[in-house]
Amino acid sequence: MKSDFDVAIVGSGFAGSLLAMACRRLGRSVVLVERGSHPRFAIGESSSPLANLLLEEICDRYGLDRIRPLSSWGSWRKTRPEIACGLKRGFTFYWHTPGRPFAADPERGDQLLVAASPNDEVADTHWYRADFDAFLADEARGGGAEYLDQTRLDSMRASPGGGGGWVLEGERGGRRLALAARFVADATGPAGFLHRALALPAGSFASLPDTQALYTHFSGVRRLDETRIFESAEAPPYPVDDAAVHHVFEGGWIWILRFNNGITSAGVSAAPELAEELRLSDGEAAWPRLLGQLPSVERQFEGARAVMPFVHRRRLPFRSAAAAGEGWALLPSAAAFVDPLLSTGFPLTLLGVLRLARAIERSWGGKSFAEELRAYEKETLFEADAAGLLIAAMFSSLGDFPLFAALSRLYFAAASFAEAERRLGRNPSGRSFLCADHPVFGPAFRDCCRAALAPRQDREDLLRRIAAAIEPIDIAGLGDRGRRNWHPVLASDLLSGAGKVGASGEEIESLLERSGFLAPAAPAPEPDNRMELAP
């Protein structure tokens, strides 16, 4: 086996495999190193419009034609039906008071529905990572990357001779191995290989609690429309189950993501006090304690059963103080992790894959490559801090749902604006995630989040400030109070907001046509989401 490579990528999840494929397309020799083997369980399963747009960009730029169909529900199901996924039409939030059934406020003050697509054909997806990651790793191997699974790396040292590069040392199949590479990328996740091997300093997110998580995969989780708890006299902007469902309550939140193979991903992220009260470290025994406090959610899980062991994470937030250096870089998923609350992990990570691939494309072997890595580090940590600030503000507001919902609109406004800019080619410099570098929205975004974290904030004034912060980039009707917390995807919103993204009405109409916005929903036969798995 060859032992000398241009690029070594540690970790063969979707990010590591995508970067490996891009590097191969650029003519670089690549080794992709995996500690375990596929298929395997992985957390982080829900995409978003911006994430899928970035996946499209990576595939188009580097000729990954077999992967591009996985950027939307319709094309995924047509071309790769053997790879399980879930339909994600939006973000569903319901607010609960512990110990009481869901209140079902007729004015919808205890819910927030934000559509992410106008129809199923162009909808987002939940990625069933066991299938998705295995497929991408196979594609990377088929594209010429040397793939080594069941390989434990335990150290990394500078290549001898002072010519640059690294030597990674470890063990595979009971035998020692050493791999030389000019550049090393870490896709192993928080506090992963490079963080340990280089003894990188840890950073922190100001004001973000050390949340804990407990999660697994289930079968038999009931759909919300079956429980009839969340019914409304009006039709919602999308089927509320075909979404990233969030059950929110003071101290934490539960996620529910449905796949089309009968499996549902569910888990809880909880602030330290609630995590200790529920004794989440007990694993499976803590789950009924949690559901016992939320009667309406408990009904949704009647008859459900876990199909794999519960996973407990004692501390979710992680931030490295460094993300790149001479001849190495952490992908965003390895540099920082905040919380899965708004599905920020996928777009952050895909932005990192795109930036590293473009740095290798533009500057490989040149003096400017080091400058590109410094810029990459700055962008990666800046964006992680912006996400951490927003999630901290939202966690502090879990007991005040109107404020929580208002803060969430900062995310939805920024994400929809950034997606439109990219699709229109109005973003040549590469807008920062959450538009945190926007000259007007960026400072207002940070001010609103910091005000939400202040101990004696004027709540009504803060709500007005959040609405004012969103207005310059709101192209999704998020500021329309008449919608009473239900936000469909409407062409009229984008057309009326054309000027905010520097576009004409004709350009917006062209965008709507080529993006499939006006395509009718295309029903396709799917396995029953409610079926039981065989023992």
mmCIF file of C-alpha atoms in Angstrom, residues 57-197:
data_model
loop_
_atom_site.group_PDB
_atom_site.id
_atom_site.type_symbol
_atom_site.label_atom_id
_atom_site.label_comp_id
_atom_site.label_asym_id
_atom_site.label_seq_id
_atom_site.Cartn_x
_atom_site.Cartn_y
_atom_site.Cartn_z
ATOM 1 C CA GLU A 57 -22.117 23.966 -5.172
ATOM 2 C CA ILE A 58 -19.523 21.411 -4.064
ATOM 3 C CA CYS A 59 -20.905 18.810 -6.475
ATOM 4 C CA ASP A 60 -21.085 21.230 -9.404
ATOM 5 C CA ARG A 61 -17.621 22.642 -8.829
ATOM 6 C CA TYR A 62 -15.911 19.267 -8.494
ATOM 7 C CA GLY A 63 -17.995 17.154 -10.840
ATOM 8 C CA LEU A 64 -19.661 14.958 -8.222
ATOM 9 C CA ASP A 65 -22.615 14.119 -10.453
ATOM 10 C CA ARG A 66 -23.590 10.951 -8.605
ATOM 11 C CA ILE A 67 -23.990 12.856 -5.329
ATOM 12 C CA ARG A 68 -25.722 16.013 -6.529
ATOM 13 C CA PRO A 69 -29.208 14.391 -6.621
ATOM 14 C CA LEU A 70 -28.954 13.983 -2.834
ATOM 15 C CA SER A 71 -29.418 17.741 -2.439
ATOM 16 C CA SER A 72 -33.237 17.533 -2.450
ATOM 17 C CA TRP A 73 -35.968 15.060 -1.550
ATOM 18 C CA GLY A 74 -37.402 14.633 -5.044
ATOM 19 C CA SER A 75 -34.164 13.935 -6.909
ATOM 20 C CA TRP A 76 -32.845 11.803 -4.012
ATOM 21 C CA ARG A 77 -35.860 9.477 -4.082
ATOM 22 C CA LYS A 78 -35.724 9.184 -7.885
ATOM 23 C CA THR A 79 -32.033 8.376 -8.177
ATOM 24 C CA ARG A 80 -31.012 6.763 -4.859
ATOM 25 C CA PRO A 81 -34.103 5.170 -3.288
ATOM 26 C CA GLU A 82 -31.905 2.569 -1.613
ATOM 27 C CA ILE A 83 -30.373 5.299 0.622
ATOM 28 C CA ALA A 84 -32.767 6.080 3.469
ATOM 29 C CA CYS A 85 -33.655 9.687 4.177
ATOM 30 C CA GLY A 86 -36.483 11.761 5.600
ATOM 31 C CA LEU A 87 -38.681 14.494 4.156
ATOM 32 C CA LYS A 88 -38.017 17.901 5.705
ATOM 33 C CA ARG A 89 -40.425 20.629 4.657
ATOM 34 C CA GLY A 90 -39.658 22.992 7.515
ATOM 35 C CA PHE A 91 -38.976 23.651 11.191
ATOM 36 C CA THR A 92 -41.778 22.824 13.638
ATOM 37 C CA PHE A 93 -41.697 24.203 17.196
ATOM 38 C CA TYR A 94 -44.213 23.503 19.983
ATOM 39 C CA TRP A 95 -43.799 25.015 23.448
ATOM 40 C CA HIS A 96 -44.755 23.014 26.528
ATOM 41 C CA THR A 97 -45.232 23.775 30.200
ATOM 42 C CA PRO A 98 -43.799 20.815 32.150
ATOM 43 C CA GLY A 99 -46.484 18.765 33.859
ATOM 44 C CA ARG A 100 -49.291 20.028 31.596
ATOM 45 C CA PRO A 101 -50.676 18.961 28.209
ATOM 46 C CA PHE A 102 -49.905 21.179 25.250
ATOM 47 C CA ALA A 103 -52.060 24.299 25.612
ATOM 48 C CA ALA A 104 -52.952 24.764 21.928
ATOM 49 C CA ASP A 105 -53.290 28.553 22.103
ATOM 50 C CA PRO A 106 -55.884 29.528 19.453
ATOM 51 C CA GLU A 107 -53.666 32.501 18.524
ATOM 52 C CA ARG A 108 -50.741 30.087 17.992
ATOM 53 C CA GLY A 109 -48.600 31.820 20.587
ATOM 54 C CA ASP A 110 -47.150 28.465 21.698
ATOM 55 C CA GLN A 111 -46.015 27.252 18.280
ATOM 56 C CA LEU A 112 -43.832 28.307 15.368
ATOM 57 C CA LEU A 113 -43.940 26.721 11.898
ATOM 58 C CA VAL A 114 -41.355 27.951 9.400
ATOM 59 C CA ALA A 115 -41.545 26.326 5.981
ATOM 60 C CA ALA A 116 -38.273 25.663 4.168
ATOM 61 C CA SER A 117 -39.644 24.695 0.742
ATOM 62 C CA PRO A 118 -42.808 25.175 -1.308
ATOM 63 C CA ASN A 119 -43.263 21.514 -2.290
ATOM 64 C CA ASP A 120 -41.910 18.031 -1.688
ATOM 65 C CA GLU A 121 -39.941 17.887 -4.928
ATOM 66 C CA VAL A 122 -37.391 20.527 -3.847
ATOM 67 C CA ALA A 123 -37.674 19.856 -0.115
ATOM 68 C CA ASP A 124 -34.790 19.292 2.247
ATOM 69 C CA THR A 125 -34.011 15.951 3.834
ATOM 70 C CA HIS A 126 -32.961 14.251 7.021
ATOM 71 C CA TRP A 127 -29.830 12.256 6.306
ATOM 72 C CA TYR A 128 -29.921 8.699 7.610
ATOM 73 C CA ARG A 129 -26.222 8.811 8.286
ATOM 74 C CA ALA A 130 -25.608 5.061 8.356
ATOM 75 C CA ASP A 131 -26.597 4.897 4.673
ATOM 76 C CA PHE A 132 -25.529 8.374 3.607
ATOM 77 C CA ASP A 133 -22.012 8.295 5.048
ATOM 78 C CA ALA A 134 -21.399 4.746 3.774
ATOM 79 C CA PHE A 135 -22.411 5.786 0.259
ATOM 80 C CA LEU A 136 -20.105 8.816 0.266
ATOM 81 C CA ALA A 137 -17.166 6.802 1.642
ATOM 82 C CA ASP A 138 -17.663 4.282 -1.178
ATOM 83 C CA GLU A 139 -17.775 7.137 -3.682
ATOM 84 C CA ALA A 140 -14.521 8.557 -2.300
ATOM 85 C CA ARG A 141 -12.861 5.175 -2.587
ATOM 86 C CA GLY A 142 -14.242 4.756 -6.121
ATOM 87 C CA GLY A 143 -12.825 8.174 -6.977
ATOM 88 C CA GLY A 144 -9.306 7.074 -6.135
ATOM 89 C CA ALA A 145 -8.892 7.883 -2.463
ATOM 90 C CA GLU A 146 -7.016 5.247 -0.466
ATOM 91 C CA TYR A 147 -9.516 4.214 2.209
ATOM 92 C CA LEU A 148 -8.363 2.704 5.486
ATOM 93 C CA ASP A 149 -11.055 1.719 7.945
ATOM 94 C CA GLN A 150 -10.630 0.189 11.400
ATOM 95 C CA THR A 151 -7.464 2.245 11.714
ATOM 96 C CA ARG A 152 -6.459 3.834 14.997
ATOM 97 C CA LEU A 153 -4.195 6.861 14.748
ATOM 98 C CA ASP A 154 -2.440 7.784 17.959
ATOM 99 C CA SER A 155 0.112 10.467 17.020
ATOM 100 C CA MET A 156 1.251 12.945 14.407
ATOM 101 C CA ARG A 157 4.693 14.458 13.988
ATOM 102 C CA ALA A 158 6.382 16.784 11.548
ATOM 103 C CA SER A 159 8.004 15.049 8.599
ATOM 104 C CA PRO A 160 11.765 14.660 8.999
ATOM 105 C CA GLY A 161 14.038 16.826 6.914
ATOM 106 C CA GLY A 162 12.268 20.134 7.442
ATOM 107 C CA GLY A 163 10.478 20.041 4.078
ATOM 108 C CA GLY A 164 7.026 20.398 5.555
ATOM 109 C CA GLY A 165 4.289 17.855 5.903
ATOM 110 C CA TRP A 166 3.337 15.344 8.569
ATOM 111 C CA VAL A 167 3.659 11.707 9.517
ATOM 112 C CA LEU A 168 0.588 10.067 11.066
ATOM 113 C CA GLU A 169 1.238 6.948 13.103
ATOM 114 C CA GLY A 170 -1.142 4.304 14.344
ATOM 115 C CA GLU A 171 -2.303 0.742 14.014
ATOM 116 C CA ARG A 172 -4.461 -1.276 11.629
ATOM 117 C CA GLY A 173 -5.236 -4.959 11.931
ATOM 118 C CA GLY A 174 -2.690 -5.406 14.704
ATOM 119 C CA ARG A 175 0.140 -3.899 12.646
ATOM 120 C CA ARG A 176 1.769 -0.501 13.028
ATOM 121 C CA LEU A 177 1.516 1.930 10.141
ATOM 122 C CA ALA A 178 2.855 5.366 9.236
ATOM 123 C CA LEU A 179 1.308 7.672 6.668
ATOM 124 C CA ALA A 180 3.072 10.742 5.282
ATOM 125 C CA ALA A 181 1.034 13.676 4.000
ATOM 126 C CA ARG A 182 1.707 17.261 2.985
ATOM 127 C CA PHE A 183 -1.646 18.381 4.400
ATOM 128 C CA VAL A 184 -3.893 16.874 7.102
ATOM 129 C CA ALA A 185 -7.591 17.623 7.550
ATOM 130 C CA ASP A 186 -9.521 16.508 10.627
ATOM 131 C CA ALA A 187 -13.137 15.405 10.089
ATOM 132 C CA THR A 188 -13.426 13.346 13.279
ATOM 133 C CA GLY A 189 -15.736 15.673 15.221
ATOM 134 C CA PRO A 190 -15.366 17.726 18.417
ATOM 135 C CA ALA A 191 -12.140 17.240 20.382
ATOM 136 C CA GLY A 192 -11.047 14.817 17.681
ATOM 137 C CA PHE A 193 -7.753 13.520 16.361
ATOM 138 C CA LEU A 194 -5.870 16.726 15.592
ATOM 139 C CA HIS A 195 -7.097 18.484 18.718
ATOM 140 C CA ARG A 196 -5.500 15.701 20.760
ATOM 141 C CA ALA A 197 -2.457 15.003 18.592
#
